[in-house]
Amino acid sequence: MEIRKSIHFKYNVQNYRINELQEILKFQSAYENGEFAFSKSRPFRMRERGHERLIHPIIFRDRVVIHAFCKYVLIPKLLPYLIYDNCASLEGKGIEKAQDRFRVHLKKFFFKNKTNEGYILQIDCRKYFDNLRHDVIIETMSEKLTEEELNFLKLILKENEIDVSGMTDQEADRCMNGLFDSLDYASKYYPQSGERMLPKSIGIGSEASQTIGLYYLRRIDNYIKIVKGFKYYARYMDDSYVIHKDKQVLKELLEELKILYKEIGLEVNEKKTQIFRIDRPVTFLKTIYILTDTGKVIMRKHKDTFHRERIKLKKLKKKAEAGEITYKSIEEQYRSWRGTIMRKRKGTKKLMYKNQKQIASMDKLYNELFILPFIRGERP
């Protein structure tokens, strides 16, 4: 089973595997009798790449059910309606695909316009998963799913509702029709009785949230690609970009998009949504792109990528000295990270990213922390 590959060692996963047939029959019986409900879980905070997120863990039994629903129902039925340049969380795509499409779009722009003088509109949404409205999800998917499939989707959405019983009418209305922040909500105490639920938000941690997030902006994708006819457009979840030679055209498009986003309950992040010149370095998905005046696209990993790895190696050294991790595990982790940075472009011998100097610096640090002490006999 796909979802247990990386967590097969956990007790609850092994226990489920032993009783797999029995668990499936229990789910089938409960669902047919209308008694099935997802288990409640307590969310926890996690800091990732400098951003704090609220994660909603899901027990393995529920993960199996949701995975099957996404793989055999949602994705097959929704995939035909997604644009090719919607790159997140799909088989054969992902972050590397999105980064490569950005490179391809820059090159196509250059060879069509014979210049690297142009502009890019980068768009980001504020608290994307927190503000996915359940009524919009049901409305957009109702035409693609059967009644039974839609009812199961409603079960998933119901599990993600926010208890706002302790809020005043004004606070609850502001959360529903304005910007909802799950971190802010979790940091405050609100009595929860289940009397009033907020039909909004999809908790990060579920495979369903990724699939729903892919499809939620389909209207925006089609408006940009089909109605407005922009060819150099792509999206990675809520991060998207449009490339065009005319800055004014992109400004007008942004104003139109703000209205469309608002209609589906989303708000554009004004700080991260900007228009840049493409003859200067542009950053997308932690990768820096430089379009030269000859049409060549140079890609470099952002300096934060190396900064985080340096910090990580120093922490791993302390853990190794304390016996919490083996040196072999550290070596495997570093080789994996290094291989990602030094990977070659598909079908060529050329490196994808031009970060040889940074890699040399990282190798030097790795040697100082782990290899030289071994040579000197200071570590096993």
Short mmCIF file of C-alpha atoms in Angstrom, two decimals:
data_model
loop_
_atom_site.label_atom_id
_atom_site.label_comp_id
_atom_site.label_asym_id
_atom_site.label_seq_id
_atom_site.Cartn_x
_atom_site.Cartn_y
_atom_site.Cartn_z
CA MET A 1 0.00 0.00 0.00
CA GLU A 2 1.42 3.37 -1.08
CA ILE A 3 0.67 5.40 2.03
CA ARG A 4 2.42 3.02 4.43
CA LYS A 5 5.76 2.90 2.62
CA SER A 6 7.45 5.59 4.69
CA ILE A 7 5.67 4.83 8.00
CA HIS A 8 5.45 1.03 7.92
CA PHE A 9 7.42 0.79 11.18
CA LYS A 10 4.77 2.57 13.28
CA TYR A 11 2.64 0.51 15.65
CA ASN A 12 -0.75 1.71 14.39
CA VAL A 13 0.25 1.02 10.79
CA GLN A 14 1.43 -2.51 11.58
CA ASN A 15 -1.69 -3.13 13.65
CA TYR A 16 -3.90 -2.00 10.76
CA ARG A 17 -2.01 -4.24 8.34
CA ILE A 18 -2.54 -7.29 10.55
CA ASN A 19 -6.29 -6.58 10.74
CA GLU A 20 -6.60 -5.05 7.27
CA LEU A 21 -9.54 -7.12 6.02
CA GLN A 22 -11.43 -6.68 9.27
CA GLU A 23 -10.86 -2.90 9.19
CA ILE A 24 -12.15 -2.67 5.61
CA LEU A 25 -15.28 -4.65 6.49
CA LYS A 26 -15.88 -2.44 9.56
CA PHE A 27 -15.65 0.68 7.41
CA GLN A 28 -17.97 -0.78 4.76
CA SER A 29 -20.58 -1.77 7.34
CA ALA A 30 -20.44 1.59 9.16
CA TYR A 31 -20.66 3.56 5.89
CA GLU A 32 -23.59 1.56 4.54
CA ASN A 33 -25.46 2.02 7.83
CA GLY A 34 -24.73 5.74 7.89
CA GLU A 35 -22.67 5.42 11.06
CA PHE A 36 -19.22 6.16 9.71
CA ALA A 37 -17.41 9.22 11.01
CA PHE A 38 -13.78 10.31 10.85
CA SER A 39 -11.86 10.24 14.12
CA LYS A 40 -11.17 13.53 15.87
CA SER A 41 -7.54 14.55 16.15
CA ARG A 42 -5.72 17.32 17.95
CA PRO A 43 -3.85 19.70 15.62
CA PHE A 44 -0.25 20.64 16.36
CA ARG A 45 2.04 23.46 15.27
CA MET A 46 5.02 22.87 13.01
CA ARG A 47 7.60 25.31 11.70
CA GLU A 48 8.63 24.68 8.11
CA ARG A 49 11.10 26.89 6.24
CA GLY A 50 10.47 29.76 8.62
CA HIS A 51 6.68 29.48 8.43
CA GLU A 52 4.55 28.19 11.27
CA ARG A 53 1.72 25.91 10.19
CA LEU A 54 -1.13 24.15 11.95
CA ILE A 55 -1.11 20.46 11.03
CA HIS A 56 -4.17 18.23 11.43
CA PRO A 57 -2.95 14.65 11.92
CA ILE A 58 -5.14 11.81 10.66
CA ILE A 59 -5.19 8.28 12.08
CA PHE A 60 -4.03 5.61 9.65
CA ARG A 61 -7.49 4.06 9.22
CA ASP A 62 -8.88 7.37 8.00
CA ARG A 63 -5.83 7.97 5.81
CA VAL A 64 -6.50 4.70 4.00
CA VAL A 65 -10.11 5.68 3.30
CA ILE A 66 -9.23 9.20 2.13
CA HIS A 67 -6.34 7.93 -0.01
CA ALA A 68 -8.65 5.46 -1.78
CA PHE A 69 -11.28 8.16 -2.34
CA CYS A 70 -8.72 10.59 -3.78
CA LYS A 71 -6.91 8.03 -5.94
CA TYR A 72 -9.91 6.20 -7.39
CA VAL A 73 -12.59 8.91 -7.38
CA LEU A 74 -11.46 12.53 -7.07
CA ILE A 75 -8.28 12.55 -9.15
CA PRO A 76 -9.58 10.45 -12.10
CA LYS A 77 -12.74 12.56 -12.31
CA LEU A 78 -11.15 15.97 -11.78
CA LEU A 79 -7.84 15.52 -13.62
CA PRO A 80 -9.32 15.94 -17.15
CA TYR A 81 -10.50 19.42 -16.16
CA LEU A 82 -7.14 20.66 -14.84
CA ILE A 83 -4.76 22.62 -17.03
CA TYR A 84 -1.42 21.01 -17.93
CA ASP A 85 0.51 23.67 -16.01
CA ASN A 86 -1.20 22.88 -12.70
CA CYS A 87 1.83 21.11 -11.26
CA ALA A 88 1.30 20.32 -7.56
CA SER A 89 0.60 16.92 -5.97
CA LEU A 90 0.03 14.95 -9.16
CA GLU A 91 1.82 11.84 -10.39
CA GLY A 92 4.55 12.78 -12.85
CA LYS A 93 4.52 16.40 -11.73
CA GLY A 94 5.52 18.15 -8.51
CA ILE A 95 7.84 20.99 -7.57
CA GLU A 96 10.59 20.01 -10.03
CA LYS A 97 8.07 19.93 -12.86
CA ALA A 98 6.79 23.37 -11.88
CA GLN A 99 10.33 24.74 -11.81
CA ASP A 100 11.08 23.29 -15.23
CA ARG A 101 7.86 24.74 -16.71
CA PHE A 102 8.95 28.16 -15.47
CA ARG A 103 12.22 27.72 -17.36
CA VAL A 104 10.36 26.57 -20.48
CA HIS A 105 7.98 29.54 -20.35
CA LEU A 106 10.88 31.98 -20.09
CA LYS A 107 12.56 30.44 -23.12
CA LYS A 108 9.34 30.43 -25.15
CA PHE A 109 8.73 34.07 -24.26
CA PHE A 110 12.22 34.98 -25.46
CA PHE A 111 12.01 33.15 -28.79
CA LYS A 112 8.58 34.58 -29.55
CA ASN A 113 9.47 38.19 -28.67
CA LYS A 114 13.22 38.05 -29.51
CA THR A 115 14.03 39.84 -26.26
CA ASN A 116 14.35 39.27 -22.54
CA GLU A 117 12.57 42.55 -21.82
CA GLY A 118 9.23 41.66 -20.31
CA TYR A 119 7.38 41.26 -17.03
CA ILE A 120 6.11 38.56 -14.72
CA LEU A 121 3.13 38.78 -12.39
CA GLN A 122 3.58 36.50 -9.37
CA ILE A 123 0.44 35.79 -7.34
CA ASP A 124 0.09 34.37 -3.84
CA CYS A 125 -2.99 33.86 -1.65
CA ARG A 126 -3.21 34.62 2.04
CA LYS A 127 -3.91 31.55 4.20
CA TYR A 128 -4.99 29.48 1.22
CA PHE A 129 -6.11 26.22 2.89
CA ASP A 130 -7.66 28.08 5.83
CA ASN A 131 -10.02 29.94 3.50
CA LEU A 132 -11.29 27.25 1.15
CA ARG A 133 -15.08 27.57 1.41
CA HIS A 134 -16.98 24.29 1.59
CA ASP A 135 -19.94 25.62 -0.39
CA VAL A 136 -17.62 26.59 -3.25
CA ILE A 137 -15.96 23.16 -3.17
CA ILE A 138 -19.32 21.37 -3.34
CA GLU A 139 -20.60 23.67 -6.08
CA THR A 140 -17.53 23.25 -8.30
CA MET A 141 -17.37 19.46 -7.86
CA SER A 142 -21.09 18.61 -7.90
CA GLU A 143 -21.18 18.33 -11.70
CA LYS A 144 -18.21 15.93 -11.76
CA LEU A 145 -19.21 13.53 -8.95
CA THR A 146 -22.14 11.19 -8.41
CA GLU A 147 -24.52 11.82 -5.53
CA GLU A 148 -22.88 9.10 -3.41
CA GLU A 149 -19.38 10.43 -4.12
CA LEU A 150 -20.50 13.95 -3.29
CA ASN A 151 -21.98 12.76 -0.01
CA PHE A 152 -18.65 11.19 0.98
CA LEU A 153 -16.87 14.43 0.08
CA LYS A 154 -19.30 16.22 2.40
CA LEU A 155 -18.24 13.86 5.20
CA ILE A 156 -14.63 14.92 4.68
CA LEU A 157 -15.59 18.58 4.62
CA LYS A 158 -17.73 18.21 7.74
CA GLU A 159 -14.73 16.80 9.60
CA ASN A 160 -12.80 19.96 8.67
CA GLU A 161 -15.41 22.43 9.92
CA ILE A 162 -14.25 24.85 12.62
CA ASP A 163 -16.15 25.05 15.90
CA VAL A 164 -16.98 28.74 16.42
CA SER A 165 -19.63 28.26 19.10
CA GLY A 166 -17.64 30.46 21.49
CA MET A 167 -17.42 33.37 19.05
CA THR A 168 -19.80 36.29 18.85
CA ASP A 169 -21.99 36.61 15.75
CA GLN A 170 -19.72 39.37 14.46
CA GLU A 171 -16.55 37.28 14.96
CA ALA A 172 -18.04 34.21 13.27
CA ASP A 173 -19.32 36.29 10.36
CA ARG A 174 -15.90 37.92 9.97
CA CYS A 175 -14.24 34.48 9.85
CA MET A 176 -16.72 33.23 7.26
CA ASN A 177 -16.75 36.21 4.94
CA GLY A 178 -13.29 37.61 5.65
CA LEU A 179 -9.82 36.20 6.21
CA PHE A 180 -9.70 33.19 8.57
CA ASP A 181 -6.39 32.39 10.27
CA SER A 182 -6.27 28.94 11.88
CA LEU A 183 -3.10 29.80 13.85
CA ASP A 184 -4.76 32.85 15.36
CA TYR A 185 -7.86 30.77 16.12
CA ALA A 186 -5.77 28.05 17.80
CA SER A 187 -3.87 30.58 19.92
CA LYS A 188 -7.06 31.79 21.60
CA TYR A 189 -9.53 29.94 23.79
CA TYR A 190 -13.04 29.55 22.45
CA PRO A 191 -15.57 27.29 24.23
CA GLN A 192 -16.52 24.51 21.81
CA SER A 193 -19.98 22.96 22.02
CA GLY A 194 -20.61 22.09 18.38
CA GLU A 195 -23.62 24.39 18.22
CA ARG A 196 -22.16 26.56 15.46
CA MET A 197 -19.65 25.29 12.92
CA LEU A 198 -17.73 27.27 10.30
CA PRO A 199 -18.03 25.53 6.89
CA LYS A 200 -14.63 26.70 5.80
CA SER A 201 -10.99 25.56 5.86
CA ILE A 202 -9.30 22.29 4.89
CA GLY A 203 -6.72 21.16 7.41
CA ILE A 204 -3.16 20.59 6.20
CA GLY A 205 -2.24 16.95 6.69
CA SER A 206 -4.89 15.24 4.62
CA GLU A 207 -4.43 14.00 1.06
CA ALA A 208 -7.90 15.37 0.38
CA SER A 209 -6.71 18.90 1.16
CA GLN A 210 -4.07 18.64 -1.58
CA THR A 211 -6.54 17.31 -4.14
CA ILE A 212 -9.17 19.92 -3.29
CA GLY A 213 -6.54 22.65 -3.33
CA LEU A 214 -5.56 21.61 -6.86
CA TYR A 215 -9.09 21.95 -8.19
CA TYR A 216 -10.32 24.93 -6.17
CA LEU A 217 -8.69 27.52 -8.48
CA ARG A 218 -9.77 25.82 -11.71
CA ARG A 219 -11.96 28.80 -12.57
CA ILE A 220 -8.98 31.13 -12.21
CA ASP A 221 -6.80 28.82 -14.36
CA ASN A 222 -9.36 28.74 -17.15
CA TYR A 223 -9.93 32.49 -17.01
CA ILE A 224 -6.23 33.22 -17.45
CA LYS A 225 -5.47 30.47 -19.98
CA ILE A 226 -8.67 30.33 -22.04
CA VAL A 227 -10.63 33.56 -21.59
CA LYS A 228 -7.64 35.94 -21.49
CA GLY A 229 -5.37 33.76 -23.65
CA PHE A 230 -2.14 34.00 -21.60
CA LYS A 231 0.15 31.16 -22.68
CA TYR A 232 2.91 31.60 -20.15
CA TYR A 233 0.95 30.83 -17.00
CA ALA A 234 1.39 28.06 -14.42
CA ARG A 235 0.32 27.31 -10.87
CA TYR A 236 1.77 25.35 -7.97
CA MET A 237 -1.16 25.16 -5.51
CA ASP A 238 -1.79 28.85 -4.67
CA ASP A 239 1.52 30.16 -6.08
CA SER A 240 1.14 31.18 -9.72
CA TYR A 241 2.69 33.42 -12.35
CA VAL A 242 1.88 35.05 -15.69
CA ILE A 243 4.56 36.29 -18.11
CA HIS A 244 3.81 39.06 -20.63
CA LYS A 245 5.70 41.76 -22.48
CA ASP A 246 3.37 44.57 -21.34
CA LYS A 247 3.39 45.59 -17.68
CA GLN A 248 0.09 47.46 -17.98
CA VAL A 249 -1.66 44.35 -19.25
CA LEU A 250 -0.51 42.44 -16.17
CA LYS A 251 -1.67 45.26 -13.88
CA GLU A 252 -5.14 45.11 -15.43
CA LEU A 253 -5.17 41.32 -15.15
CA LEU A 254 -4.27 41.50 -11.45
CA GLU A 255 -7.23 43.80 -10.72
CA GLU A 256 -9.55 41.37 -12.51
CA LEU A 257 -8.11 38.42 -10.60
CA LYS A 258 -8.58 40.11 -7.23
CA ILE A 259 -12.33 40.22 -7.95
CA LEU A 260 -12.41 36.56 -9.01
CA TYR A 261 -10.43 35.46 -5.96
CA LYS A 262 -12.77 37.39 -3.67
CA GLU A 263 -15.80 35.68 -5.23
CA ILE A 264 -14.49 32.30 -4.07
CA GLY A 265 -13.50 33.51 -0.60
CA LEU A 266 -9.79 34.12 -1.15
CA GLU A 267 -7.62 37.17 -0.66
CA VAL A 268 -4.50 38.06 -2.63
CA ASN A 269 -1.38 38.51 -0.53
CA GLU A 270 -0.38 42.07 -1.42
CA LYS A 271 3.17 41.66 -0.07
CA LYS A 272 3.98 38.58 -2.16
CA THR A 273 1.91 39.47 -5.23
CA GLN A 274 4.08 41.71 -7.40
CA ILE A 275 5.15 42.43 -10.96
CA PHE A 276 8.86 42.04 -11.79
CA ARG A 277 11.05 42.53 -14.83
CA ILE A 278 12.26 39.22 -16.28
CA ASP A 279 15.61 40.58 -17.48
CA ARG A 280 16.58 40.56 -13.81
CA PRO A 281 16.83 37.58 -11.41
CA VAL A 282 13.36 36.22 -10.57
CA THR A 283 12.61 33.79 -7.73
CA PHE A 284 9.95 31.09 -7.99
CA LEU A 285 9.60 28.12 -5.62
CA LYS A 286 12.96 28.81 -3.94
CA THR A 287 14.78 28.83 -7.29
CA ILE A 288 16.38 31.89 -8.89
CA TYR A 289 16.00 32.29 -12.67
CA ILE A 290 18.06 34.55 -14.90
CA LEU A 291 16.93 35.05 -18.51
CA THR A 292 19.92 36.37 -20.45
CA ASP A 293 19.80 38.57 -23.57
CA THR A 294 20.69 35.49 -25.65
CA GLY A 295 17.69 33.48 -24.41
CA LYS A 296 19.64 31.26 -22.04
CA VAL A 297 17.96 30.51 -18.71
CA ILE A 298 20.27 30.10 -15.70
CA MET A 299 18.78 28.40 -12.64
CA ARG A 300 20.20 28.59 -9.14
CA LYS A 301 18.89 27.31 -5.85
CA HIS A 302 18.12 30.10 -3.38
CA LYS A 303 20.71 30.80 -0.68
CA ASP A 304 18.16 29.80 1.99
CA THR A 305 18.43 26.21 0.74
CA PHE A 306 22.10 26.10 1.71
CA HIS A 307 21.61 28.08 4.90
CA ARG A 308 19.04 25.55 6.18
CA GLU A 309 21.30 22.61 5.28
CA ARG A 310 24.28 24.14 7.10
CA ILE A 311 22.20 24.53 10.25
CA LYS A 312 20.85 21.00 9.85
CA LEU A 313 24.32 19.43 9.53
CA LYS A 314 25.52 21.16 12.69
CA LYS A 315 22.48 19.90 14.60
CA LEU A 316 22.97 16.39 13.23
CA LYS A 317 26.58 16.42 14.44
CA LYS A 318 25.41 17.07 18.00
CA LYS A 319 22.82 14.29 17.71
CA ALA A 320 25.45 11.88 16.40
CA GLU A 321 27.77 12.68 19.30
CA ALA A 322 24.88 12.05 21.69
CA GLY A 323 24.18 8.70 20.02
CA GLU A 324 20.74 9.76 18.78
CA ILE A 325 21.55 9.14 15.11
CA THR A 326 24.15 7.15 13.18
CA TYR A 327 26.82 8.70 11.01
CA LYS A 328 25.64 6.48 8.16
CA SER A 329 22.18 8.07 8.32
CA ILE A 330 23.74 11.53 8.18
CA GLU A 331 25.81 10.55 5.16
CA GLU A 332 22.71 9.21 3.36
CA GLN A 333 20.77 12.39 4.14
CA TYR A 334 23.54 14.64 2.88
CA ARG A 335 24.11 12.61 -0.30
CA SER A 336 20.37 12.74 -1.03
CA TRP A 337 20.23 16.51 -0.50
CA ARG A 338 23.39 17.04 -2.58
CA GLY A 339 22.07 14.83 -5.38
CA THR A 340 18.94 16.98 -5.63
CA ILE A 341 20.99 20.13 -6.12
CA MET A 342 23.43 18.48 -8.54
CA ARG A 343 20.85 16.64 -10.66
CA LYS A 344 21.08 16.86 -14.43
CA ARG A 345 18.45 18.16 -16.77
CA LYS A 346 16.44 15.31 -18.25
CA GLY A 347 17.96 13.93 -21.44
CA THR A 348 21.17 15.98 -21.13
CA LYS A 349 24.45 15.99 -19.23
CA LYS A 350 23.94 19.59 -18.13
CA LEU A 351 23.34 20.41 -14.49
CA MET A 352 19.90 21.81 -13.71
CA TYR A 353 21.18 24.29 -11.13
CA LYS A 354 24.35 26.41 -11.31
CA ASN A 355 25.37 26.19 -7.65
CA GLN A 356 28.80 24.56 -7.91
CA LYS A 357 30.46 27.11 -5.60
CA GLN A 358 27.82 26.68 -2.90
CA ILE A 359 28.08 22.89 -3.17
CA ALA A 360 31.88 23.09 -2.81
CA SER A 361 31.38 25.17 0.34
CA MET A 362 28.87 22.64 1.70
CA ASP A 363 31.23 19.74 0.96
CA LYS A 364 33.96 21.56 2.88
CA LEU A 365 31.65 21.97 5.88
CA TYR A 366 30.57 18.32 5.73
CA ASN A 367 34.21 17.19 5.64
CA GLU A 368 35.12 19.42 8.59
CA LEU A 369 32.20 18.12 10.66
CA PHE A 370 32.32 14.42 9.86
CA ILE A 371 35.17 13.23 7.61
CA LEU A 372 38.23 14.91 9.20
CA PRO A 373 37.25 13.88 12.77
CA PHE A 374 36.98 10.30 11.50
CA ILE A 375 40.44 10.47 9.90
CA ARG A 376 41.88 11.88 13.13
CA GLY A 377 40.21 9.09 15.10
CA GLU A 378 37.95 11.49 16.99
CA ARG A 379 34.75 9.66 16.04
CA PRO A 380 33.81 6.04 15.30
#
